[in-house]
N, CA, C and O atoms as a GROMACS GRO file, in nm:
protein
  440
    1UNK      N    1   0.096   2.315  -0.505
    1UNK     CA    2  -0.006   2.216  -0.530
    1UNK      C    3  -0.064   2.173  -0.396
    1UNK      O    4   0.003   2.182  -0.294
    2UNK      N    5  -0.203   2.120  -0.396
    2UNK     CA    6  -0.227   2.118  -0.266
    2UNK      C    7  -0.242   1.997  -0.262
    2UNK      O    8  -0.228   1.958  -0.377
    3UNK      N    9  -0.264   1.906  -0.190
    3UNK     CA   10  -0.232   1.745  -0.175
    3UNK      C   11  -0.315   1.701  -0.058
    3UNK      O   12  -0.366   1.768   0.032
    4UNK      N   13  -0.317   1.534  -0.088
    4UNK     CA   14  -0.384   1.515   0.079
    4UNK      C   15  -0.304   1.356   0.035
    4UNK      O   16  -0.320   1.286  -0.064
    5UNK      N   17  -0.208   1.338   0.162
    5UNK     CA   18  -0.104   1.210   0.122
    5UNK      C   19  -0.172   1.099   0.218
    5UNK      O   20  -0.228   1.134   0.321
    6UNK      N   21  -0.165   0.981   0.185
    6UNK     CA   22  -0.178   0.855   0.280
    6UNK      C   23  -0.110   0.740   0.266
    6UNK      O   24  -0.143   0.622   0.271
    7UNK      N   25   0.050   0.826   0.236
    7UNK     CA   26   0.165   0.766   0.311
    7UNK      C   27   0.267   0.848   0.334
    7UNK      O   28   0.270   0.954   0.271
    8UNK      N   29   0.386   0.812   0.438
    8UNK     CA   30   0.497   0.885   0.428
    8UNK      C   31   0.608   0.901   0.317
    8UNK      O   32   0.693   0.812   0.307
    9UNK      N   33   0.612   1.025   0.224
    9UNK     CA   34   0.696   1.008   0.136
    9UNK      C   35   0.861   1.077   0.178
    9UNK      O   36   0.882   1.140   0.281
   10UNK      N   37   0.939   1.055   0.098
   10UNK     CA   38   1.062   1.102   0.121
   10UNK      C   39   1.098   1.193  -0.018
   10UNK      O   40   1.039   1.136  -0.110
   11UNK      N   41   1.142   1.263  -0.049
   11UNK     CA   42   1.136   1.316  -0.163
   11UNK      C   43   1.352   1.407  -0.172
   11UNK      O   44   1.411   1.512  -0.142
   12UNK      N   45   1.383   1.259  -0.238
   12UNK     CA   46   1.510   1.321  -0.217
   12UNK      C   47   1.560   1.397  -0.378
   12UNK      O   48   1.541   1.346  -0.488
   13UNK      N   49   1.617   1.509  -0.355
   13UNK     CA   50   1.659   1.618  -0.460
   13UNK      C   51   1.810   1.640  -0.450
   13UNK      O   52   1.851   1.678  -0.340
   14UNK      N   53   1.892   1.622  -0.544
   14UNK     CA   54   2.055   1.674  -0.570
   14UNK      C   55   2.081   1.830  -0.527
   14UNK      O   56   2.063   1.920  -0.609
   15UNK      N   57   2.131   1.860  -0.372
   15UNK     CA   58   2.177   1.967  -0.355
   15UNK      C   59   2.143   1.992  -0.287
   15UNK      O   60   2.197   2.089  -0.234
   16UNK      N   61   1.990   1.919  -0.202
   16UNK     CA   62   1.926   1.986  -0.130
   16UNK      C   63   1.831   1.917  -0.025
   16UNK      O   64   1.760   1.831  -0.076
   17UNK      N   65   1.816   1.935   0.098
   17UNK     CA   66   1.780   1.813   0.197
   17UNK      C   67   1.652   1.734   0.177
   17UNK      O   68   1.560   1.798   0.126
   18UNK      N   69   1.637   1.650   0.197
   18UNK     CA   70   1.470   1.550   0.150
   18UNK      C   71   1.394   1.641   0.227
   18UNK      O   72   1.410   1.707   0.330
   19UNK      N   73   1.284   1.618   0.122
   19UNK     CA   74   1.170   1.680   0.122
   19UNK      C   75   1.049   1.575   0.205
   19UNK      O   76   1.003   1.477   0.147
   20UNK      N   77   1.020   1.603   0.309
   20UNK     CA   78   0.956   1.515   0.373
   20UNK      C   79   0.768   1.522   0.376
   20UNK      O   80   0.725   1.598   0.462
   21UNK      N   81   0.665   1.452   0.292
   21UNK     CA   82   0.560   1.456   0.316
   21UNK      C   83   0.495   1.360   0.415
   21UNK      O   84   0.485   1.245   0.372
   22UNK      N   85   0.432   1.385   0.578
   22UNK     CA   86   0.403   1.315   0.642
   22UNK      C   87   0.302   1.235   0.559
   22UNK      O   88   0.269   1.273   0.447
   23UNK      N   89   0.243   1.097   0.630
   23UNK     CA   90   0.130   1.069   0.629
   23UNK      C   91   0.000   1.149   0.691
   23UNK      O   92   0.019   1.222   0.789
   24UNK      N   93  -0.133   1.136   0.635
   24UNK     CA   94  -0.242   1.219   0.684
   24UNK      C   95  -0.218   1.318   0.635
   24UNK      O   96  -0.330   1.354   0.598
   25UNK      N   97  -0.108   1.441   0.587
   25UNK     CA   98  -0.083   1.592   0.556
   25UNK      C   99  -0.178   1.569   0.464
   25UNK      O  100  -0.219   1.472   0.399
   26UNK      N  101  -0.224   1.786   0.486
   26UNK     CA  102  -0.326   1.792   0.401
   26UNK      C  103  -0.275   1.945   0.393
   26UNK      O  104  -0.286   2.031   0.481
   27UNK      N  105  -0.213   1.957   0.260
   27UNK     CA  106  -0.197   2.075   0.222
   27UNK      C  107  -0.093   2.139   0.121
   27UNK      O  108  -0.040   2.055   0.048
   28UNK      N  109  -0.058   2.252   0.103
   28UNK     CA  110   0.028   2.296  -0.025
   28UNK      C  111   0.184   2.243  -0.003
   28UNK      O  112   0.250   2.256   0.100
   29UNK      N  113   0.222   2.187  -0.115
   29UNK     CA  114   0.350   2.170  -0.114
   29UNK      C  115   0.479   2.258  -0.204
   29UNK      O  116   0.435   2.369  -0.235
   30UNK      N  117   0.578   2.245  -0.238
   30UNK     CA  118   0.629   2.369  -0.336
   30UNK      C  119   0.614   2.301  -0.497
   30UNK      O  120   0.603   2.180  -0.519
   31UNK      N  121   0.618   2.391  -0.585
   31UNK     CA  122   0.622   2.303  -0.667
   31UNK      C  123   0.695   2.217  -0.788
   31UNK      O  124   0.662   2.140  -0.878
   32UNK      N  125   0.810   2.277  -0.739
   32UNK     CA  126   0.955   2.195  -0.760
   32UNK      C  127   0.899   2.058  -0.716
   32UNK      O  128   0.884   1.966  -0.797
   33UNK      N  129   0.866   2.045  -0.580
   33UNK     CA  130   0.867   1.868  -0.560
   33UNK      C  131   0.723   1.823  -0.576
   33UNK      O  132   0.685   1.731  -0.504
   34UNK      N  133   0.641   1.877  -0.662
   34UNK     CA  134   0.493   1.853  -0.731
   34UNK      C  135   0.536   1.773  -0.892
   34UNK      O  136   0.478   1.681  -0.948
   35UNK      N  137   0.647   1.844  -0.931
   35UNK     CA  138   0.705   1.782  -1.025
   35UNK      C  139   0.775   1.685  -1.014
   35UNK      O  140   0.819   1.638  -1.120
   36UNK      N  141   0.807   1.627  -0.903
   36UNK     CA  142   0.935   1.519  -0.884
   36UNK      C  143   0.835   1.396  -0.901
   36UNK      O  144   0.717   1.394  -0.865
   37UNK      N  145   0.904   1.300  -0.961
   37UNK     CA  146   0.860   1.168  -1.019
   37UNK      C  147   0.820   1.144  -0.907
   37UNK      O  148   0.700   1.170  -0.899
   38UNK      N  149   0.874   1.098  -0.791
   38UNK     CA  150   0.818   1.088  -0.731
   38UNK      C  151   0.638   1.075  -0.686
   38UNK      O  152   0.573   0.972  -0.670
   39UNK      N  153   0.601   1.189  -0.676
   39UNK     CA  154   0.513   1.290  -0.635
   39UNK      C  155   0.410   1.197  -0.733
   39UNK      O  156   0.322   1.116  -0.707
   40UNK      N  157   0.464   1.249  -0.853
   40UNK     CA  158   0.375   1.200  -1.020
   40UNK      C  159   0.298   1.086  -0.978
   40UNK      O  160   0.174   1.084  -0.980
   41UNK      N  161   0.380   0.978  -0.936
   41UNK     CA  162   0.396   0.806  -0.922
   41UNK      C  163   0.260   0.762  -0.789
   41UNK      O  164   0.171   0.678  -0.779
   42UNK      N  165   0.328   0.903  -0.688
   42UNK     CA  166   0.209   0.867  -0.590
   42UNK      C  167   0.030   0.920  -0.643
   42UNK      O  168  -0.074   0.865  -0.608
   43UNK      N  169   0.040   1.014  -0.712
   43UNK     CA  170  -0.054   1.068  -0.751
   43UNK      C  171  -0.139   0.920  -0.830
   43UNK      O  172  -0.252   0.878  -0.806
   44UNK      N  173  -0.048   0.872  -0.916
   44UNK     CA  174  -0.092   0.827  -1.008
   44UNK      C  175  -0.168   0.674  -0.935
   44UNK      O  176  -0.284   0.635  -0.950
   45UNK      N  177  -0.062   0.611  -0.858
   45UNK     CA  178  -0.160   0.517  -0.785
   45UNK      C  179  -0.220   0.567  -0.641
   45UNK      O  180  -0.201   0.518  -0.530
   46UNK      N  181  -0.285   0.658  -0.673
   46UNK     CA  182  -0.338   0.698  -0.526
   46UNK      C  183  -0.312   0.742  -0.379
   46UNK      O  184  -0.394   0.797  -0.305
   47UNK      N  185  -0.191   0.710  -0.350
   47UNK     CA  186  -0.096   0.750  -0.229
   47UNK      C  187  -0.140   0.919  -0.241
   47UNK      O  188  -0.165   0.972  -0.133
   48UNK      N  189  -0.145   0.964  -0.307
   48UNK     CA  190  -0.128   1.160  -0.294
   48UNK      C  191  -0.303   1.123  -0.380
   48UNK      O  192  -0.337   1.047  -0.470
   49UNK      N  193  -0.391   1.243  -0.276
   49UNK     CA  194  -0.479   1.284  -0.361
   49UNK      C  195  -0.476   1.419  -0.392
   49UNK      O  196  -0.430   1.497  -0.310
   50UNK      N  197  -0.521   1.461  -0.507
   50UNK     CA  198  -0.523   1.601  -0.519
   50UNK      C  199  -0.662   1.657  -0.588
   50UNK      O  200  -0.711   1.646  -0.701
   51UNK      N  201  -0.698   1.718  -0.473
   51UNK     CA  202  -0.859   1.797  -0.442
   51UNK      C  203  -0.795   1.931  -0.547
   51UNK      O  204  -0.690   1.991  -0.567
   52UNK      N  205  -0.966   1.928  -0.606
   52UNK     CA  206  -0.965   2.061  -0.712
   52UNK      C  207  -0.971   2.199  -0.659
   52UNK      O  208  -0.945   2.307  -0.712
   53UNK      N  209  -1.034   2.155  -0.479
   53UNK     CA  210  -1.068   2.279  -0.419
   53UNK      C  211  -0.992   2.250  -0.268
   53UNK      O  212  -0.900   2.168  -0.266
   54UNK      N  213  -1.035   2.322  -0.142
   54UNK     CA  214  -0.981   2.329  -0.058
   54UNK      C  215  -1.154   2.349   0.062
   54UNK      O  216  -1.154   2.388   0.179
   55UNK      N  217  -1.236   2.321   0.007
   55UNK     CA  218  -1.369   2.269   0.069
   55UNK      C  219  -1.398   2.125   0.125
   55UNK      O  220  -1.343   2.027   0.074
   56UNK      N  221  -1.462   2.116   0.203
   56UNK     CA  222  -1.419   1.938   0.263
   56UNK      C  223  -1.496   1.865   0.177
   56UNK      O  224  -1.490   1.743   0.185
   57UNK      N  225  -1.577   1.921   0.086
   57UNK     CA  226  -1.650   1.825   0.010
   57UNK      C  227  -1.557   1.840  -0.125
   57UNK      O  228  -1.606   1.780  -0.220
   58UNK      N  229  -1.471   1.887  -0.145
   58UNK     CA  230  -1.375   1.884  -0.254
   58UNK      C  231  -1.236   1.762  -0.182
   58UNK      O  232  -1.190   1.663  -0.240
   59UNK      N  233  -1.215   1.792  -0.103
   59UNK     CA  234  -1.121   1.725  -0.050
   59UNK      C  235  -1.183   1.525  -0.003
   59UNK      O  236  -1.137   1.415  -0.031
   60UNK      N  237  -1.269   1.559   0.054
   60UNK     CA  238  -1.375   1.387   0.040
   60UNK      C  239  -1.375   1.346  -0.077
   60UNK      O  240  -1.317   1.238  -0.089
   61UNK      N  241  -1.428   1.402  -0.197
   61UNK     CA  242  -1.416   1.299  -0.330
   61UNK      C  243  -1.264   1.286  -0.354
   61UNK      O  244  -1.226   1.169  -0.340
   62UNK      N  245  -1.182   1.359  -0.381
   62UNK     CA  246  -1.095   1.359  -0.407
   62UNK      C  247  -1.003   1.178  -0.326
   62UNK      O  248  -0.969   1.067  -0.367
   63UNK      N  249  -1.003   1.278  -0.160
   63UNK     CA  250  -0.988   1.120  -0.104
   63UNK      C  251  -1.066   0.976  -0.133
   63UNK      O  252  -1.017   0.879  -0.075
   64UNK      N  253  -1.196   0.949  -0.226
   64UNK     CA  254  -1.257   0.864  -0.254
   64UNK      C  255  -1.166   0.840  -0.402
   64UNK      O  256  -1.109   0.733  -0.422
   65UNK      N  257  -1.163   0.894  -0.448
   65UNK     CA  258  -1.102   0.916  -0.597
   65UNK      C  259  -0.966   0.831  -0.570
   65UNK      O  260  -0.953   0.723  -0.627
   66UNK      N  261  -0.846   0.889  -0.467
   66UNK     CA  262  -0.711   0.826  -0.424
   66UNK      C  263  -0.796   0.717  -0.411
   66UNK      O  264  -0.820   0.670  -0.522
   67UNK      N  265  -0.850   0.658  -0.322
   67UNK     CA  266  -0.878   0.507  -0.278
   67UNK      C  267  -0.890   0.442  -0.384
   67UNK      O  268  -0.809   0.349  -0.379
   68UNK      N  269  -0.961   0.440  -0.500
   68UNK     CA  270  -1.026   0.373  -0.576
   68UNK      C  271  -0.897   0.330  -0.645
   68UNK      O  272  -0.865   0.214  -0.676
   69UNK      N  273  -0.820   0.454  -0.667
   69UNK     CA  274  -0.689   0.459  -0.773
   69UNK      C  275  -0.568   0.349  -0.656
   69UNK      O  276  -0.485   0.281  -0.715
   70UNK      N  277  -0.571   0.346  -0.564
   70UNK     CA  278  -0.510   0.283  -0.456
   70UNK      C  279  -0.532   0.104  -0.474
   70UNK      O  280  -0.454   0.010  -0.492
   71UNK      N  281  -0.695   0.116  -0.457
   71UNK     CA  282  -0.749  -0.052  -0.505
   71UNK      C  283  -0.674  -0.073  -0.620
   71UNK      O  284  -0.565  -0.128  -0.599
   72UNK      N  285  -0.698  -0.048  -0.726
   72UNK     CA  286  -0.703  -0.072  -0.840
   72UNK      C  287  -0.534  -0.107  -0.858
   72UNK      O  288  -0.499  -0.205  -0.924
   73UNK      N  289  -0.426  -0.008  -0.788
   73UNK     CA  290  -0.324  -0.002  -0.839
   73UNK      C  291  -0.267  -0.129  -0.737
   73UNK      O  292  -0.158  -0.184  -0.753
   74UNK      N  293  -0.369  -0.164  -0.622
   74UNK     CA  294  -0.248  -0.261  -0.523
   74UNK      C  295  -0.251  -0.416  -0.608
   74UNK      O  296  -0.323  -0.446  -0.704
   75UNK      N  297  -0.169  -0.482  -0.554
   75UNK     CA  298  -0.147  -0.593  -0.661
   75UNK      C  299  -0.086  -0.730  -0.598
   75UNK      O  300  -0.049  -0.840  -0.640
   76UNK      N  301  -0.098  -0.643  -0.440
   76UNK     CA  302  -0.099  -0.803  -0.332
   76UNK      C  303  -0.180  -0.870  -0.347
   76UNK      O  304  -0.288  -0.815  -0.368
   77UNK      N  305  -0.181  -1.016  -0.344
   77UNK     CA  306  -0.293  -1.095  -0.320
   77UNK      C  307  -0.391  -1.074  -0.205
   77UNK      O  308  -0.370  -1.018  -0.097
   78UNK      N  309  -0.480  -1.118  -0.240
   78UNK     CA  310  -0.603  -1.080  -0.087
   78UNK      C  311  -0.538  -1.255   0.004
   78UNK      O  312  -0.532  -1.370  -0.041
   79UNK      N  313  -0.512  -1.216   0.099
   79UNK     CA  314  -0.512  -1.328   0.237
   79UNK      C  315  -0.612  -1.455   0.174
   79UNK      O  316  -0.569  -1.569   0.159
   80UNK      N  317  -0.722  -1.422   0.148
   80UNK     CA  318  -0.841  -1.506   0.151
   80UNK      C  319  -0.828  -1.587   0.037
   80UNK      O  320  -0.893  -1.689   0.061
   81UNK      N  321  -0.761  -1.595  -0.112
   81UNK     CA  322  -0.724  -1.614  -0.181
   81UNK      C  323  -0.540  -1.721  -0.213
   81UNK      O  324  -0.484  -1.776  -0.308
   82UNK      N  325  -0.517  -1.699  -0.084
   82UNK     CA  326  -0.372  -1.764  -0.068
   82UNK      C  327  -0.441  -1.899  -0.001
   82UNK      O  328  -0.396  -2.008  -0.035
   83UNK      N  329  -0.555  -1.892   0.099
   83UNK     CA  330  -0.607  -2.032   0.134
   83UNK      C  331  -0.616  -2.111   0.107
   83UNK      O  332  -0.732  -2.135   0.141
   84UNK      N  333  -0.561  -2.239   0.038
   84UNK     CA  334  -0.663  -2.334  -0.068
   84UNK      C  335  -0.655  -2.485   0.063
   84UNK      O  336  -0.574  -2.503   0.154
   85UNK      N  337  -0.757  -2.557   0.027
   85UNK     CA  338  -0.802  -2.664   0.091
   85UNK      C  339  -0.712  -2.786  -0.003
   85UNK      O  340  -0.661  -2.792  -0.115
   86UNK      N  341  -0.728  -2.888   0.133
   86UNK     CA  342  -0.649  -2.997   0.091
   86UNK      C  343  -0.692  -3.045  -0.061
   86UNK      O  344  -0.802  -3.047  -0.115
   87UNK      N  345  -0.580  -3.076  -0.100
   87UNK     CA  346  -0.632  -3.134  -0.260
   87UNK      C  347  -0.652  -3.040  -0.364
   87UNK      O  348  -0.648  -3.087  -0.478
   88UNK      N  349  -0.673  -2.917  -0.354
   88UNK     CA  350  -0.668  -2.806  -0.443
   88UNK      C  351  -0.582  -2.800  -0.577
   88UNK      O  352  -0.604  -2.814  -0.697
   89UNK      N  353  -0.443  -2.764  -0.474
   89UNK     CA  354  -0.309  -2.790  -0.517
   89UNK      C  355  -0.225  -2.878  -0.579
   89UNK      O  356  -0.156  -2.904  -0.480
   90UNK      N  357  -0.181  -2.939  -0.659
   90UNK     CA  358  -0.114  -3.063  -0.727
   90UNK      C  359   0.004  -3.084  -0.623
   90UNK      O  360   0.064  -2.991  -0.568
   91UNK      N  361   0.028  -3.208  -0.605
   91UNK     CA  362   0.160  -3.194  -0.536
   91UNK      C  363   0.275  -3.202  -0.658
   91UNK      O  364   0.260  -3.253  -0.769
   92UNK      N  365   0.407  -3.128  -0.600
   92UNK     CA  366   0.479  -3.211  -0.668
   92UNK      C  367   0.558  -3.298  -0.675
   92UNK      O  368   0.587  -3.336  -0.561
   93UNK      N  369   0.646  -3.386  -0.803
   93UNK     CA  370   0.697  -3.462  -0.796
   93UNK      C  371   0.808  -3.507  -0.683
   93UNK      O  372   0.904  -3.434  -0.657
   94UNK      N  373   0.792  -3.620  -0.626
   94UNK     CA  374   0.902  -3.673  -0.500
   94UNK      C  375   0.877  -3.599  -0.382
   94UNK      O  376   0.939  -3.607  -0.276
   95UNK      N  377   0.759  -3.508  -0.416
   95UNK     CA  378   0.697  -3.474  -0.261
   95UNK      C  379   0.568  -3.507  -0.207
   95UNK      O  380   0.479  -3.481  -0.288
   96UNK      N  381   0.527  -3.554  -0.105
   96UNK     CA  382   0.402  -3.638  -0.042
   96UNK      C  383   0.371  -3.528   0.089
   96UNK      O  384   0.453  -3.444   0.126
   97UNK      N  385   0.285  -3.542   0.127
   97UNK     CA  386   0.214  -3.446   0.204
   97UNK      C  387   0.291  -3.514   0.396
   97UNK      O  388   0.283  -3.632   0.431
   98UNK      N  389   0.356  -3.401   0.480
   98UNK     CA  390   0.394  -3.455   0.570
   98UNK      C  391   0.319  -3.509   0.670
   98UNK      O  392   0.207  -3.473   0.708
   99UNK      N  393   0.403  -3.618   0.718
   99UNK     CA  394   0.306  -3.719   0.820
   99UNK      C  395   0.220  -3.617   0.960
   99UNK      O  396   0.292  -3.543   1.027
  100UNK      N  397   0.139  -3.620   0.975
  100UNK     CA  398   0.093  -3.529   1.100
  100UNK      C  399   0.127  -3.592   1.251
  100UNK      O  400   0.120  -3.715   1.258
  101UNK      N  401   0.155  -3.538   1.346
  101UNK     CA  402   0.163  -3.570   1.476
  101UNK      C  403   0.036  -3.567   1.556
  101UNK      O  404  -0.018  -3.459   1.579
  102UNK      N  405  -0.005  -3.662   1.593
  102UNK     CA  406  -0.068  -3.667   1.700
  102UNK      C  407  -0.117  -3.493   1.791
  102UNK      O  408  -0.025  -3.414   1.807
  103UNK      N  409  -0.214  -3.466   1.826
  103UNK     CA  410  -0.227  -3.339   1.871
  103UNK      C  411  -0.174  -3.335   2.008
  103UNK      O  412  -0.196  -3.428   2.085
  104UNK      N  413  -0.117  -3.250   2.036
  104UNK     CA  414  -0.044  -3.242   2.187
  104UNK      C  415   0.065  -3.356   2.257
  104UNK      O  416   0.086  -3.387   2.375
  105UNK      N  417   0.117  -3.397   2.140
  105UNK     CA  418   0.259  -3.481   2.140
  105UNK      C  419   0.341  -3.417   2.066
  105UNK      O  420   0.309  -3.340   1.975
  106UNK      N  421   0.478  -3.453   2.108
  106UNK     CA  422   0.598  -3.392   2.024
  106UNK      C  423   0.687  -3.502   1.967
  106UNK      O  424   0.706  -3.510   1.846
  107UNK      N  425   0.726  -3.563   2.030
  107UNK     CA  426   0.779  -3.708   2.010
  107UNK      C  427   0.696  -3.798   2.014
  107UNK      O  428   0.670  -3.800   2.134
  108UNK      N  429   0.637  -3.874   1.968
  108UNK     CA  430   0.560  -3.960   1.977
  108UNK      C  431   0.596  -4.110   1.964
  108UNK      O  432   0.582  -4.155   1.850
  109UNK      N  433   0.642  -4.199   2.062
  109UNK     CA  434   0.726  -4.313   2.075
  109UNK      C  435   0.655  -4.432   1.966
  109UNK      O  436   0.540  -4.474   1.978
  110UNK      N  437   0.757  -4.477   1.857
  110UNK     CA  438   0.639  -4.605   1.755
  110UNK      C  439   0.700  -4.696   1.807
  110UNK      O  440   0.671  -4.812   1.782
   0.00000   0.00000   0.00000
Protein backbone atom coordinates (compact mmCIF):
# COMPACT_ATOMS: atom_id res chain seq x y z
CA UNK A 1 0.00 0.00 0.00
CA UNK A 2 1.43 3.22 -0.64
CA UNK A 3 0.95 5.89 2.08
CA UNK A 4 2.03 9.39 2.86
CA UNK A 5 2.13 9.54 7.02
CA UNK A 6 2.13 12.85 9.18
CA UNK A 7 3.05 11.21 12.21
CA UNK A 8 5.42 8.77 13.71
CA UNK A 9 3.76 5.43 14.00
CA UNK A 10 4.96 2.34 15.83
CA UNK A 11 3.34 -0.67 14.61
CA UNK A 12 3.90 -3.45 17.11
CA UNK A 13 3.15 -7.28 15.83
CA UNK A 14 3.45 -10.76 18.08
CA UNK A 15 6.71 -12.41 16.94
CA UNK A 16 8.11 -9.85 15.22
CA UNK A 17 10.06 -6.41 15.68
CA UNK A 18 7.88 -2.95 15.41
CA UNK A 19 7.25 -1.84 12.40
CA UNK A 20 8.35 1.67 12.28
CA UNK A 21 6.54 4.44 9.94
CA UNK A 22 8.56 7.76 10.09
CA UNK A 23 6.85 11.01 9.98
CA UNK A 24 6.84 12.84 6.37
CA UNK A 25 7.41 8.99 4.69
CA UNK A 26 6.04 8.74 1.48
CA UNK A 27 5.75 5.40 0.20
CA UNK A 28 4.91 1.48 -0.01
CA UNK A 29 4.56 -0.31 3.05
CA UNK A 30 4.02 -4.33 3.39
CA UNK A 31 0.80 -5.33 3.60
CA UNK A 32 0.50 -7.33 6.62
CA UNK A 33 0.94 -3.90 8.50
CA UNK A 34 -1.67 -2.05 5.92
CA UNK A 35 -3.98 -4.32 7.70
CA UNK A 36 -2.98 -3.67 11.28
CA UNK A 37 -5.61 -1.65 13.21
CA UNK A 38 -3.41 0.37 13.69
CA UNK A 39 -2.70 1.62 10.19
CA UNK A 40 -6.84 1.41 9.64
CA UNK A 41 -7.25 4.06 12.69
CA UNK A 42 -4.58 6.39 11.19
CA UNK A 43 -6.05 6.25 7.82
CA UNK A 44 -9.29 6.84 9.12
CA UNK A 45 -8.54 10.12 11.05
CA UNK A 46 -6.09 11.35 8.68
CA UNK A 47 -2.57 10.71 10.17
CA UNK A 48 -1.84 8.18 6.94
CA UNK A 49 -2.98 9.51 3.59
CA UNK A 50 -3.43 7.21 0.89
CA UNK A 51 -2.98 8.63 -2.79
CA UNK A 52 -4.80 6.58 -5.60
CA UNK A 53 -1.70 7.24 -7.70
CA UNK A 54 1.95 7.93 -7.22
CA UNK A 55 1.82 11.44 -9.37
CA UNK A 56 2.29 14.60 -7.20
CA UNK A 57 -1.01 15.73 -8.13
CA UNK A 58 -2.42 12.39 -6.84
CA UNK A 59 -0.43 12.52 -3.81
CA UNK A 60 -1.48 16.65 -3.06
CA UNK A 61 -5.22 15.84 -2.95
CA UNK A 62 -4.83 12.99 -1.22
CA UNK A 63 -2.63 15.03 1.44
CA UNK A 64 -5.59 17.71 1.34
CA UNK A 65 -8.07 14.87 1.80
CA UNK A 66 -5.75 13.54 5.25
CA UNK A 67 -5.99 17.21 6.51
CA UNK A 68 -9.53 17.71 6.26
CA UNK A 69 -10.08 14.08 7.83
CA UNK A 70 -7.35 15.31 10.54
CA UNK A 71 -9.60 18.71 11.28
CA UNK A 72 -12.55 17.07 11.53
CA UNK A 73 -11.26 14.10 13.63
CA UNK A 74 -9.10 16.52 16.23
CA UNK A 75 -11.21 17.23 19.24
CA UNK A 76 -8.84 19.60 21.30
CA UNK A 77 -10.27 22.71 22.09
CA UNK A 78 -8.98 25.72 20.00
CA UNK A 79 -6.67 28.00 22.62
CA UNK A 80 -8.95 30.91 21.59
CA UNK A 81 -11.99 29.32 22.95
CA UNK A 82 -10.52 28.35 26.54
CA UNK A 83 -10.28 32.42 26.99
CA UNK A 84 -13.27 33.72 28.65
CA UNK A 85 -13.37 37.33 30.18
CA UNK A 86 -14.09 38.30 33.64
CA UNK A 87 -17.67 37.48 34.51
CA UNK A 88 -18.28 34.96 31.78
CA UNK A 89 -17.90 32.13 34.09
CA UNK A 90 -20.19 31.55 37.26
CA UNK A 91 -18.17 31.32 40.22
CA UNK A 92 -18.55 28.72 42.45
CA UNK A 93 -19.96 28.20 45.68
CA UNK A 94 -17.46 29.38 48.81
CA UNK A 95 -15.19 30.60 46.12
CA UNK A 96 -14.60 34.52 45.42
CA UNK A 97 -12.25 35.69 42.90
CA UNK A 98 -8.49 36.13 44.44
CA UNK A 99 -7.40 39.39 45.92
CA UNK A 100 -4.82 40.90 43.26
CA UNK A 101 -1.38 42.31 44.28
CA UNK A 102 -0.34 45.42 43.55
CA UNK A 103 1.88 45.26 40.19
CA UNK A 104 5.56 44.82 40.95
CA UNK A 105 5.15 44.02 44.73
CA UNK A 106 5.34 40.70 46.35
CA UNK A 107 4.63 41.33 49.87
CA UNK A 108 2.87 44.16 50.16
CA UNK A 109 2.99 45.59 53.92
CA UNK A 110 -1.12 46.54 55.22
Amino acid sequence: MFIISKKNLRINSPGREPYVIRKDYVGEIPEDIASHWLVKAAIADGTIATPHGKKDVDLEKADQEASEKAREADIRPDAKENIRQEGDEPAEAGQGKPEEKESGKRNPKK
